[in-house]
CSV table of C-alpha atoms in Angstrom, one decimal:
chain,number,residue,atom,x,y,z
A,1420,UNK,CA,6.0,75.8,62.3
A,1421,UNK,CA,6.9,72.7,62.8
A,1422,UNK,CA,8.5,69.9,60.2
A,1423,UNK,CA,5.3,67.7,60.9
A,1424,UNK,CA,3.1,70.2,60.5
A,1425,UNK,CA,4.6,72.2,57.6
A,1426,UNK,CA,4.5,68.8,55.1
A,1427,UNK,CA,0.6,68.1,55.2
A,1428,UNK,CA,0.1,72.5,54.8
A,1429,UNK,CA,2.0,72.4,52.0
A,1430,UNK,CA,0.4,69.2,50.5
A,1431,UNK,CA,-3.2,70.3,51.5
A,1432,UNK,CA,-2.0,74.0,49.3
A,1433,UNK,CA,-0.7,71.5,46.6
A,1434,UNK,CA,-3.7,70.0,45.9
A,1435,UNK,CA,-5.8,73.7,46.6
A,1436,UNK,CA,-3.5,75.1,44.0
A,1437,UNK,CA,-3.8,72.7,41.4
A,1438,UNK,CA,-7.9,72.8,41.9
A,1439,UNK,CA,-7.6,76.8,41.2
A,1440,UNK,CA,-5.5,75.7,38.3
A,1441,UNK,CA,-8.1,72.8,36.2
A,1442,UNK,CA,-11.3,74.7,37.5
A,1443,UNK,CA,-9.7,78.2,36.1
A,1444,UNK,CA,-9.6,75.9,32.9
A,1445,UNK,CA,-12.7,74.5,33.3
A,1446,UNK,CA,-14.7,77.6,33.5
A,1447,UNK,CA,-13.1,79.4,30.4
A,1448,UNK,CA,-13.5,76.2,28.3
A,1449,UNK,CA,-17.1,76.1,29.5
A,1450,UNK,CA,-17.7,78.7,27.6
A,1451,UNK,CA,-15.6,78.9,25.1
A,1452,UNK,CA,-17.2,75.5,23.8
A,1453,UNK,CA,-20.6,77.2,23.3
A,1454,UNK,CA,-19.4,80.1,21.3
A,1455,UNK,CA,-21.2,78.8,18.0
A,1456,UNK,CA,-24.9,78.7,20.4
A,1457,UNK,CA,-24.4,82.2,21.6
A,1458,UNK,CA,-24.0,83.3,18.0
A,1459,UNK,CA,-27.0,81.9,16.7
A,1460,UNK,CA,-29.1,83.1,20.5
A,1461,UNK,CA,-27.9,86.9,19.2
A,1462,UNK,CA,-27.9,86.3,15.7
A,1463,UNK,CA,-24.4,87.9,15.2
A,1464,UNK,CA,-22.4,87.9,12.2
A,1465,UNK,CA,-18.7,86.8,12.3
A,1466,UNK,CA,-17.8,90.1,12.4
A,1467,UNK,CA,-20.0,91.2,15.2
A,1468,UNK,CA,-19.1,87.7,17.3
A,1469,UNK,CA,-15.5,88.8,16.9
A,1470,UNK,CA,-15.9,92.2,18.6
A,1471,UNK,CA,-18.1,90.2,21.1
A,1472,UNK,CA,-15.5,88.1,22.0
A,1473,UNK,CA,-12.8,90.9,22.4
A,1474,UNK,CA,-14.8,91.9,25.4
A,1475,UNK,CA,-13.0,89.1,27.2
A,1476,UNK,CA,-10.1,89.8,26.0
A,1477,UNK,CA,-9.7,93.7,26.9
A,1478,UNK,CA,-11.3,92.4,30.5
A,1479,UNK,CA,-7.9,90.2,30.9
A,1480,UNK,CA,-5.9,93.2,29.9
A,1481,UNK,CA,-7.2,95.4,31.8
A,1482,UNK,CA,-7.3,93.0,34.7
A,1483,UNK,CA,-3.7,91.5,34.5
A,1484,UNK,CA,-1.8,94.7,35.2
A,1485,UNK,CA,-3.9,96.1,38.1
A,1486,UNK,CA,-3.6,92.0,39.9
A,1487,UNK,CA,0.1,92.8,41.5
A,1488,UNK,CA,-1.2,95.8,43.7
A,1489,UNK,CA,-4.4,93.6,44.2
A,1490,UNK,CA,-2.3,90.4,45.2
A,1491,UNK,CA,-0.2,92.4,47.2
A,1492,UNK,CA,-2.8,94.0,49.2
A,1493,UNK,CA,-5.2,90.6,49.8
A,1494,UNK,CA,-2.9,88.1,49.1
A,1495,UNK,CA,-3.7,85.2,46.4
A,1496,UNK,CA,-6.1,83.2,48.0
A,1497,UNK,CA,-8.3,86.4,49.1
A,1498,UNK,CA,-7.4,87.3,45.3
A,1499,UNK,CA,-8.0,84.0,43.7
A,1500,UNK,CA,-11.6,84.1,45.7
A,1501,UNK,CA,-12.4,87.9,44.4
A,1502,UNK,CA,-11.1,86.6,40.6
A,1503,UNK,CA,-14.2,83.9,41.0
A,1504,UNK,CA,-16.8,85.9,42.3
A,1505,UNK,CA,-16.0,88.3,39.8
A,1506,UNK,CA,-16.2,85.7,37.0
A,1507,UNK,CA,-19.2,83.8,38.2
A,1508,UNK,CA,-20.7,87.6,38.3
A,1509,UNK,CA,-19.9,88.0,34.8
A,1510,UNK,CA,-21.3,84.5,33.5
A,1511,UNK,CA,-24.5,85.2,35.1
A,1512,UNK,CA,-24.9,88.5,33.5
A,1513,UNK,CA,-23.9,86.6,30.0
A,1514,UNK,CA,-26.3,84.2,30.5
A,1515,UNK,CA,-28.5,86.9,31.6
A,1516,UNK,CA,-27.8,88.9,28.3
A,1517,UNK,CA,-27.9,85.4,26.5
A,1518,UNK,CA,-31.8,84.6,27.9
A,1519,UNK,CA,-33.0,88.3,26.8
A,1520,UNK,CA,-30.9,88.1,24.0
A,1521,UNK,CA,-29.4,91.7,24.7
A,1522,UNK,CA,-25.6,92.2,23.1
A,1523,UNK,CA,-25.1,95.3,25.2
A,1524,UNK,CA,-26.1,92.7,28.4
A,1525,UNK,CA,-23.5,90.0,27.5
A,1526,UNK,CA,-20.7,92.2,25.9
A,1527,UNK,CA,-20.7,93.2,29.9
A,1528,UNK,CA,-20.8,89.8,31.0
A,1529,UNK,CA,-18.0,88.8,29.1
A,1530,UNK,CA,-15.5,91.7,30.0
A,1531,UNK,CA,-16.1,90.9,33.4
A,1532,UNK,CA,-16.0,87.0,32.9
A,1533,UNK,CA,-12.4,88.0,31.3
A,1534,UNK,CA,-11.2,90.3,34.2
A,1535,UNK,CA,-11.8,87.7,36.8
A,1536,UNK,CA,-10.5,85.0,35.0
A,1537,UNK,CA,-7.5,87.0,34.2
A,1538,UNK,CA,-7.0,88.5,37.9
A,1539,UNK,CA,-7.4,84.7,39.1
A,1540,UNK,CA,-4.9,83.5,36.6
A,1541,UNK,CA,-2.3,85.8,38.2
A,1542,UNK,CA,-3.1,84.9,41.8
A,1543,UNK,CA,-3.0,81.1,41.3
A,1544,UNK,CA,0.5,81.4,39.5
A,1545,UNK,CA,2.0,83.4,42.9
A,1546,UNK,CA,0.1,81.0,44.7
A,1547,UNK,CA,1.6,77.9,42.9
A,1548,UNK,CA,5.3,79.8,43.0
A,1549,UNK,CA,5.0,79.8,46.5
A,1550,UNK,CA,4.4,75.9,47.2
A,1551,UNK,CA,6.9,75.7,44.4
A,1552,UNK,CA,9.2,77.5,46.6
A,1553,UNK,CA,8.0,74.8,49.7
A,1554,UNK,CA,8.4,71.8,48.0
A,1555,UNK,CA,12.1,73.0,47.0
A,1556,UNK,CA,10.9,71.2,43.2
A,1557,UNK,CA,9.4,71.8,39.9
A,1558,UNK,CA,5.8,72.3,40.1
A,1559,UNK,CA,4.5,74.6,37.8
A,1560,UNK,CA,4.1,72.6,34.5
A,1561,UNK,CA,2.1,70.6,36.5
A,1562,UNK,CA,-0.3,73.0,37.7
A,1563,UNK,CA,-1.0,74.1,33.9
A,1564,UNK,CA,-1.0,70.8,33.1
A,1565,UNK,CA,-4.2,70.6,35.0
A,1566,UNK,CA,-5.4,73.8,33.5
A,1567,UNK,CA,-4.7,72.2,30.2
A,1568,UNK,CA,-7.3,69.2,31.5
A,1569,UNK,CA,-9.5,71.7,32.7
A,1570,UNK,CA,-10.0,73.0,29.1
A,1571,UNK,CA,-10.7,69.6,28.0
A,1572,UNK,CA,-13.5,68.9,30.9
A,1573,UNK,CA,-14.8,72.0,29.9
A,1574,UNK,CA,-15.1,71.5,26.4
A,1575,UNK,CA,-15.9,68.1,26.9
A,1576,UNK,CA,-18.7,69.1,29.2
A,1577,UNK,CA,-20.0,71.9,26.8
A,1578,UNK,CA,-20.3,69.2,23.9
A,1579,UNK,CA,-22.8,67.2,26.2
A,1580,UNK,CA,-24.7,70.1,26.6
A,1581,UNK,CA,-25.0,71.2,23.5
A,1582,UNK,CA,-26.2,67.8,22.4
A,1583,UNK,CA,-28.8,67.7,25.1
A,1584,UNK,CA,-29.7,71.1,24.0
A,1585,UNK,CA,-29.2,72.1,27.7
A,1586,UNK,CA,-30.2,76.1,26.8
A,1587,UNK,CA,-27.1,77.7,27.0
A,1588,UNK,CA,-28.1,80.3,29.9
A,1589,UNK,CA,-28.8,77.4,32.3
A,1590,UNK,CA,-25.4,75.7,30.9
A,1591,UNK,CA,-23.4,78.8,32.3
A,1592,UNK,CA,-25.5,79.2,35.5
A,1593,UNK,CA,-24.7,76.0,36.4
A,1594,UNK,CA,-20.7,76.2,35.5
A,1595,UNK,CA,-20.6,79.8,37.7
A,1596,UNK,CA,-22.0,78.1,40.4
A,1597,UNK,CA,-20.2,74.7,40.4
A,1598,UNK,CA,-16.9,77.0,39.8
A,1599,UNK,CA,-17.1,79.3,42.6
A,1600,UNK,CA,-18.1,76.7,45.3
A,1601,UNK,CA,-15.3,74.6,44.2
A,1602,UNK,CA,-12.6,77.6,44.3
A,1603,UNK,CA,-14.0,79.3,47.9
A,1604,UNK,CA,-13.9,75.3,49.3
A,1605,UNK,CA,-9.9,75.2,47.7
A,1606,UNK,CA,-8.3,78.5,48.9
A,1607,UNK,CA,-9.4,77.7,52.5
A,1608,UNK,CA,-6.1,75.4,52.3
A,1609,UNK,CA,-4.1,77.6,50.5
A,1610,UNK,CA,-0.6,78.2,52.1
A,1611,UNK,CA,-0.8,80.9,55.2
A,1612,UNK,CA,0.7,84.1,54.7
A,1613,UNK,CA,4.8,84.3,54.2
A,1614,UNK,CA,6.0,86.9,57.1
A,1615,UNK,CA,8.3,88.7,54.3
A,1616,UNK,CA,5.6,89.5,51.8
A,1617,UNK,CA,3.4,90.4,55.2
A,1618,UNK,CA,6.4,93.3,55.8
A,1619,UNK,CA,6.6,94.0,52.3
A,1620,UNK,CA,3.0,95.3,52.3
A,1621,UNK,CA,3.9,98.4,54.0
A,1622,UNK,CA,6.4,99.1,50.9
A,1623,UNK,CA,4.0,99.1,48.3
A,1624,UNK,CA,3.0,96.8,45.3
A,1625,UNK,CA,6.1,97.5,43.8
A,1626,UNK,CA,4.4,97.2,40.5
A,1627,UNK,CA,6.0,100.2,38.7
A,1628,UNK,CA,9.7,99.6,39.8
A,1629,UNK,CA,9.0,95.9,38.0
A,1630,UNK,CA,8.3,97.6,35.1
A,1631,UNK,CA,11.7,99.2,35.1
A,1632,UNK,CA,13.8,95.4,36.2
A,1633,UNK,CA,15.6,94.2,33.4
A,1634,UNK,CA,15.3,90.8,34.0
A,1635,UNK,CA,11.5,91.1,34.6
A,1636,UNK,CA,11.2,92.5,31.3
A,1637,UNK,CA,13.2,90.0,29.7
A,1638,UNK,CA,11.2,87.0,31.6
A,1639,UNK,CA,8.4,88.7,30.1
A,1640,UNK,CA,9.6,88.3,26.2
A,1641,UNK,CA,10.9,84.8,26.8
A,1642,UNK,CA,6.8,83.9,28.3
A,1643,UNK,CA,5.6,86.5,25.6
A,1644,UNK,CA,7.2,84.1,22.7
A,1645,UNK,CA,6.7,81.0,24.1
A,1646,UNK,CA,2.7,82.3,24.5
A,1647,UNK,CA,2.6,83.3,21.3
A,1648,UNK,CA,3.9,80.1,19.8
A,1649,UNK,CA,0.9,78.3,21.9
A,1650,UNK,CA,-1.5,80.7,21.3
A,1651,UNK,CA,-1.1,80.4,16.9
A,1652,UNK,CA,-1.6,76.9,17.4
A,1653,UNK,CA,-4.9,77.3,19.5
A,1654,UNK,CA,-6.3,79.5,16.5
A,1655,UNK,CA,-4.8,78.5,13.4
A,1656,UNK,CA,-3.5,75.0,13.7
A,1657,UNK,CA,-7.0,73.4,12.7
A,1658,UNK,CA,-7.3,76.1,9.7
A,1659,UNK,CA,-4.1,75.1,8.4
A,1660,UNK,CA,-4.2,71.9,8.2
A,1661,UNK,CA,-7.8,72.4,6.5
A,1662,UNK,CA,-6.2,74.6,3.9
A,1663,UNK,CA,-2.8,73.4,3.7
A,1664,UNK,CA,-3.2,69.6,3.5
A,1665,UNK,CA,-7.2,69.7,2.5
A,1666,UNK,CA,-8.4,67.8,5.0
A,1667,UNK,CA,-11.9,67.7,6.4
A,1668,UNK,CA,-12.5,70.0,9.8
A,1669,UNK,CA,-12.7,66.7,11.6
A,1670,UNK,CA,-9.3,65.4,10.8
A,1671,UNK,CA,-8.2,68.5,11.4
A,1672,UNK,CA,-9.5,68.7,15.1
A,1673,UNK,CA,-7.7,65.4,15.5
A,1674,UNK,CA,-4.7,67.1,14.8
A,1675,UNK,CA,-5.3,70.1,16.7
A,1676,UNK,CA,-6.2,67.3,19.3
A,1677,UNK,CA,-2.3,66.1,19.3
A,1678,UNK,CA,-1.3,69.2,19.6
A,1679,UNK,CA,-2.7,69.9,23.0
A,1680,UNK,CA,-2.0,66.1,23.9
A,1681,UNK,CA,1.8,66.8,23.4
A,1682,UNK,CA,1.1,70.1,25.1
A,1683,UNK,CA,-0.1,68.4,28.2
A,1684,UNK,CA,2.2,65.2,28.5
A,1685,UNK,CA,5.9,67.3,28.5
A,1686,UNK,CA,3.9,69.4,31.1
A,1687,UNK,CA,3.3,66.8,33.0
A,1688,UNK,CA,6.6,65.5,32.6
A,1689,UNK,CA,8.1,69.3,32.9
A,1690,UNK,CA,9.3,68.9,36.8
A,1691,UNK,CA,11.5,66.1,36.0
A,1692,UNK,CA,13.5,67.6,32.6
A,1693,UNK,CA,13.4,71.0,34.7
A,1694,UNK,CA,15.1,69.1,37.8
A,1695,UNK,CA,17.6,67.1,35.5
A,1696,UNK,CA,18.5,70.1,33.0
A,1697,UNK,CA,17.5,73.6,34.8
A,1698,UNK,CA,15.3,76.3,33.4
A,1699,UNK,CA,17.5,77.4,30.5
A,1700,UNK,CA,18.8,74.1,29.2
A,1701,UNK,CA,15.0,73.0,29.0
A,1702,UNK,CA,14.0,76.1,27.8
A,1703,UNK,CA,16.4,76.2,24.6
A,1704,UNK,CA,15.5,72.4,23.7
A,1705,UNK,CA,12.0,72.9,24.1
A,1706,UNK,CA,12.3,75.8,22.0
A,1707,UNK,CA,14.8,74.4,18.9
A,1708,UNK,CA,11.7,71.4,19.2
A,1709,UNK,CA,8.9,73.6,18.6
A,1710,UNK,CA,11.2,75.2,15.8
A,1711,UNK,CA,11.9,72.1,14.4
A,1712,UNK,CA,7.7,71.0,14.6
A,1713,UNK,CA,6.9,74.3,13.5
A,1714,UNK,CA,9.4,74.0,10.2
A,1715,UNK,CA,8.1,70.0,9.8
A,1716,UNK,CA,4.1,71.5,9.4
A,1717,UNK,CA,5.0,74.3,6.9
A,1718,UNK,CA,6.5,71.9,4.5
A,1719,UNK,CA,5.0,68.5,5.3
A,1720,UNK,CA,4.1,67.3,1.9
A,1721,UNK,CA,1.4,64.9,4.4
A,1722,UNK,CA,-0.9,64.7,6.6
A,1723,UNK,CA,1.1,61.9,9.0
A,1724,UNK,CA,4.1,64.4,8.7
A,1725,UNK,CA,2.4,67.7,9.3
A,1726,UNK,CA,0.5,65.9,12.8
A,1727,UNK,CA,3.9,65.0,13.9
A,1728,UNK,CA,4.9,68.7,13.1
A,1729,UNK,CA,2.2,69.4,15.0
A,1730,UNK,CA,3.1,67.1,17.7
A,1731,UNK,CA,6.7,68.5,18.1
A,1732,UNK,CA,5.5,72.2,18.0
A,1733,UNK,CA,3.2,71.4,21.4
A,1734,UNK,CA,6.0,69.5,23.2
A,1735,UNK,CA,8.5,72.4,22.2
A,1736,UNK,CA,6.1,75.0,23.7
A,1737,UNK,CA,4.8,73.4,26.8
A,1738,UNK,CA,7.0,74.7,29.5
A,1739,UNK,CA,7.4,78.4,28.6
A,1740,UNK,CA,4.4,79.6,30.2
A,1741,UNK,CA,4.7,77.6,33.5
A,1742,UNK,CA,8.5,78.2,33.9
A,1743,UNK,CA,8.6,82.0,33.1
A,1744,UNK,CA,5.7,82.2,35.9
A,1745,UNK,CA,8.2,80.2,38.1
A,1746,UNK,CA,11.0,83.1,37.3
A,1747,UNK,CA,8.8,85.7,37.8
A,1748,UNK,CA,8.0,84.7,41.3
A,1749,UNK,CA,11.6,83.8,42.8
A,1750,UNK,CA,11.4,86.6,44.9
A,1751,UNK,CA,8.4,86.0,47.5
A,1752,UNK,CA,8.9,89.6,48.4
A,1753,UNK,CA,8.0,90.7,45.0
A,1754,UNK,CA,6.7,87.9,43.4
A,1755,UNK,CA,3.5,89.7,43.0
A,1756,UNK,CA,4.6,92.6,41.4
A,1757,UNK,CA,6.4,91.0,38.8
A,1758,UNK,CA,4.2,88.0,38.1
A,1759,UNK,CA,1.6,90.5,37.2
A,1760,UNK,CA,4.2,92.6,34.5
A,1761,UNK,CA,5.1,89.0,33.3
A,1762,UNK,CA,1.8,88.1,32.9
A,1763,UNK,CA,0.7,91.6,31.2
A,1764,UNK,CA,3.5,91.1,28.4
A,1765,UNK,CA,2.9,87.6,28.4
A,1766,UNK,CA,-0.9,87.9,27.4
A,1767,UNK,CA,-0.5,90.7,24.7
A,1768,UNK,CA,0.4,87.3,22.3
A,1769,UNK,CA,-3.1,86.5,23.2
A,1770,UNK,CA,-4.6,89.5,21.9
A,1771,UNK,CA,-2.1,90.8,19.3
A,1772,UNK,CA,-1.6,86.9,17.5
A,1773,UNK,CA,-4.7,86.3,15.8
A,1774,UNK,CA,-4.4,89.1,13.7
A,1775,UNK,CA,-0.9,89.6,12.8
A,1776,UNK,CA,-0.9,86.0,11.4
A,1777,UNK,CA,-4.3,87.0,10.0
A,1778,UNK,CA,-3.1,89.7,8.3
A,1779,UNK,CA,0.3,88.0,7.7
A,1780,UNK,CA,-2.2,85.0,5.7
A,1781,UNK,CA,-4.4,87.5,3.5
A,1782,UNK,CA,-1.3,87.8,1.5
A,1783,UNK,CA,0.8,84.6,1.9
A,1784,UNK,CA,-1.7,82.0,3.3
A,1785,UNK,CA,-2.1,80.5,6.6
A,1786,UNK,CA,0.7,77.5,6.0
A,1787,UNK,CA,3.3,80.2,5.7
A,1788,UNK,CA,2.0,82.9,7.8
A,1789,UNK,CA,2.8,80.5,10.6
A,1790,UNK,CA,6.6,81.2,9.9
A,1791,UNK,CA,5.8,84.5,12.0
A,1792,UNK,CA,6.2,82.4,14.9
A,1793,UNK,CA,9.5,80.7,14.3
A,1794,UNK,CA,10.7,85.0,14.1
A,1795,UNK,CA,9.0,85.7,17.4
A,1796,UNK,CA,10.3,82.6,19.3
A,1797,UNK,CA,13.4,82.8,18.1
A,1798,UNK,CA,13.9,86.6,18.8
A,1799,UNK,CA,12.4,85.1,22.6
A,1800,UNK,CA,14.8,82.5,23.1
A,1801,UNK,CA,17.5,85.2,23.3
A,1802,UNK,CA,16.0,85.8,26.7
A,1803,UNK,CA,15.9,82.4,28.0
A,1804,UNK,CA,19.1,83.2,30.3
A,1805,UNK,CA,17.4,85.6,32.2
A,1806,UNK,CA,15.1,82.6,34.1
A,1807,UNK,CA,18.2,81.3,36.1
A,1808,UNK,CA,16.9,81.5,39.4
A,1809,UNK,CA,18.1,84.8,41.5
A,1810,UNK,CA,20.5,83.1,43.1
A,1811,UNK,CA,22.1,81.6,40.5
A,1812,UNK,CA,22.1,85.2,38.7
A,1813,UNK,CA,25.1,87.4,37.5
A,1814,UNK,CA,25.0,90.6,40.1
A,1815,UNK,CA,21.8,92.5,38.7
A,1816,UNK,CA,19.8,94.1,40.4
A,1817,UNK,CA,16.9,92.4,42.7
A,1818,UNK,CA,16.1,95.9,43.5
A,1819,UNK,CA,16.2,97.5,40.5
């Protein structure tokens, strides 16, 4: 292929990439928004809403392990496609379940909403390693940069519906159908296949042996603490500042609100400090910020202090995710494989979090619980090393 025409296919999969990315985002937020009008259509109590919503969480984990063989077979855009249909099938059997009012009906919804998303997460992060790889630059804060925007149009757009009283059924219709359209239109331009991952195919996934790399695994921890430090702020930021500084819930989704702003700007900003400093440099500083944040909105004796806490925690844990996908997938060859066991022991902060600094709280409160996190990222940064890009590493095995 030609210079001439290699520039414009990797722009066109730029801009295909990045649309996988926000309406990934988009779709989750979409629902995610409407949680409190699915409660009251099933009449749940909080305990029966919280086993509801693990259905989407054990779809992810049961989906994020089995993506590498699946991405390895199709490819990501053939993936990315299967991740949406599979979605938009599970939102219509939610809203199904939500217009009959049947919890059996939507529990199924949501377990599949939460395997496709999941599967399509993996896809779009080889895919965006790839015209990473192309572009010979940072990309991938970017690209969840837009994800992070996605969340906000989704949520944004499930506030408007929910004061229209759009009936939540045709709310989620409407998302599955705008979602899927967008995503089969976007990996049309995805990049074509690489000839080394084509003769990799015959090899197998590869999936186990990436279980068995050490610095897989340790890629993993790194993007497993740096998750969890994002993912505490997603559920308990809001509650803490509610309890610890007594403020009302709408103050405290301002400051949630700064969190994800500070989230979202050093992610946009990510390819440049990556470029200037490398993956390790960036990945300690961003870490010793969020430490410092984290440390500022345990003891903040004020709400102005605790928000800039807050502010310094999200900028410290912007790049963790993105860049330990970007190390995952150095190897074209394998980037599959190994994005998929990355992924996997990424997303267990997702599901284990919650409760360990809900358990952690019942005897401590929620202000200190959060000091789990400064354990957990620091015990992470430890691994930050292993992100040096392959060919910048010590002589380890590639082929492990």
């Amino acid at each position: 292929m030609t210079t001439s025409t290699t520039a414009p296919t990797v722009g066109r999969a730029r801009t295909a990439v990045a649309t996988a990315f926000i309406v990934n985002g988009f779709a989750f937020a979409s629902w995610i928004s409407r949680v409190p009008a699915a409660r009251d259509t099933l009449d749940l109590s909080a305990a029966q809403l919280g086993l509801l919503l693990l259905c989407l969480a054990l779809g992810s984990g049961v989906a994020l392990p089995a993506t590498g063989p699946v991405v390895h077979r199709l490819g990501p855009a053939r993936t990315v496609l299967a991740g949406a249909a599979v979605t938009t099938t599970g939102q219509l059997l939610l809203a199904a379940g939500l217009g009959t009012a049947s919890v059996p009906l939507a529990a199924v919804g949501l377990a599949l909403t939460g395997a496709g998303v999941g599967g399509w997460d993996v896809a779009m992060n080889i895919e965006g390693a790839a015209v990473e790889r192309r572009l010979a630059r940072p990309l991938m804060p970017r690209l969840h940069a837009g994800f992070s925007l996605g969340t906000v149009a989704g949520a944004l757009l499930g506030a408007a519906a929910a004061a229209l009283a759009l009936p939540l059924p045709v709310h989620l219709v409407l998302v599955a159908a705008a979602s899927f359209a967008a995503i089969a239109l976007a990996v049309r331009s995805f990049l074509p296949a690489d000839p080394d991952e084509e003769a990799a195919r015959s090899e197998g996934s590869g999936v186990g042996r990436a279980w068995r790399e050490p610095r897989t695994l340790l890629v993993g921890a790194l993007t497993l603490a740096f998750a969890f430090t994002e993912g505490s702020a997603n559920d308990w930021l809001a509650v803490a500042l509610v309890d610890g500084q007594g403020v009302s819930e709408a103050a405290a989704a301002v400051g949630f609100a700064c969190f994800v702003t500070a989230m979202t700007a050093v992610r946009v900003l990510g390819g440049s400090l990556l470029a200037r400093w490398g993956r390790v440099a960036t990945l300690r500083g961003g870490g010793a910020t969020a430490v410092l944040g984290l440390l500022l909105f345990v003891v903040a004796p004020s709400l102005p202090l605790a928000v800039a806490g807050a502010v310094l925690w999200g900028a410290g844990a912007a790049l963790g995710f993105p860049v330990g996908m970007s190390a995952a997938a150095d190897d074209p060859a394998r980037a599959a494989a190994r994005v998929s066991v990355v992924s996997s022991i990424a997303y267990t902060a997702f599901l284990a979090g919650p409760p360990l600094i809900g358990v952690v709280a019942e005897a401590t409160g929620i202000v200190d619980a959060l000091l789990v996190v400064l354990v957990v990222l620091a015990a992470g940064l430890f691994a930050a090393g292993a992100t040096r890009p392959l060919d910048a590493q010590p002589a380890e095995s590639s082929a492990t």
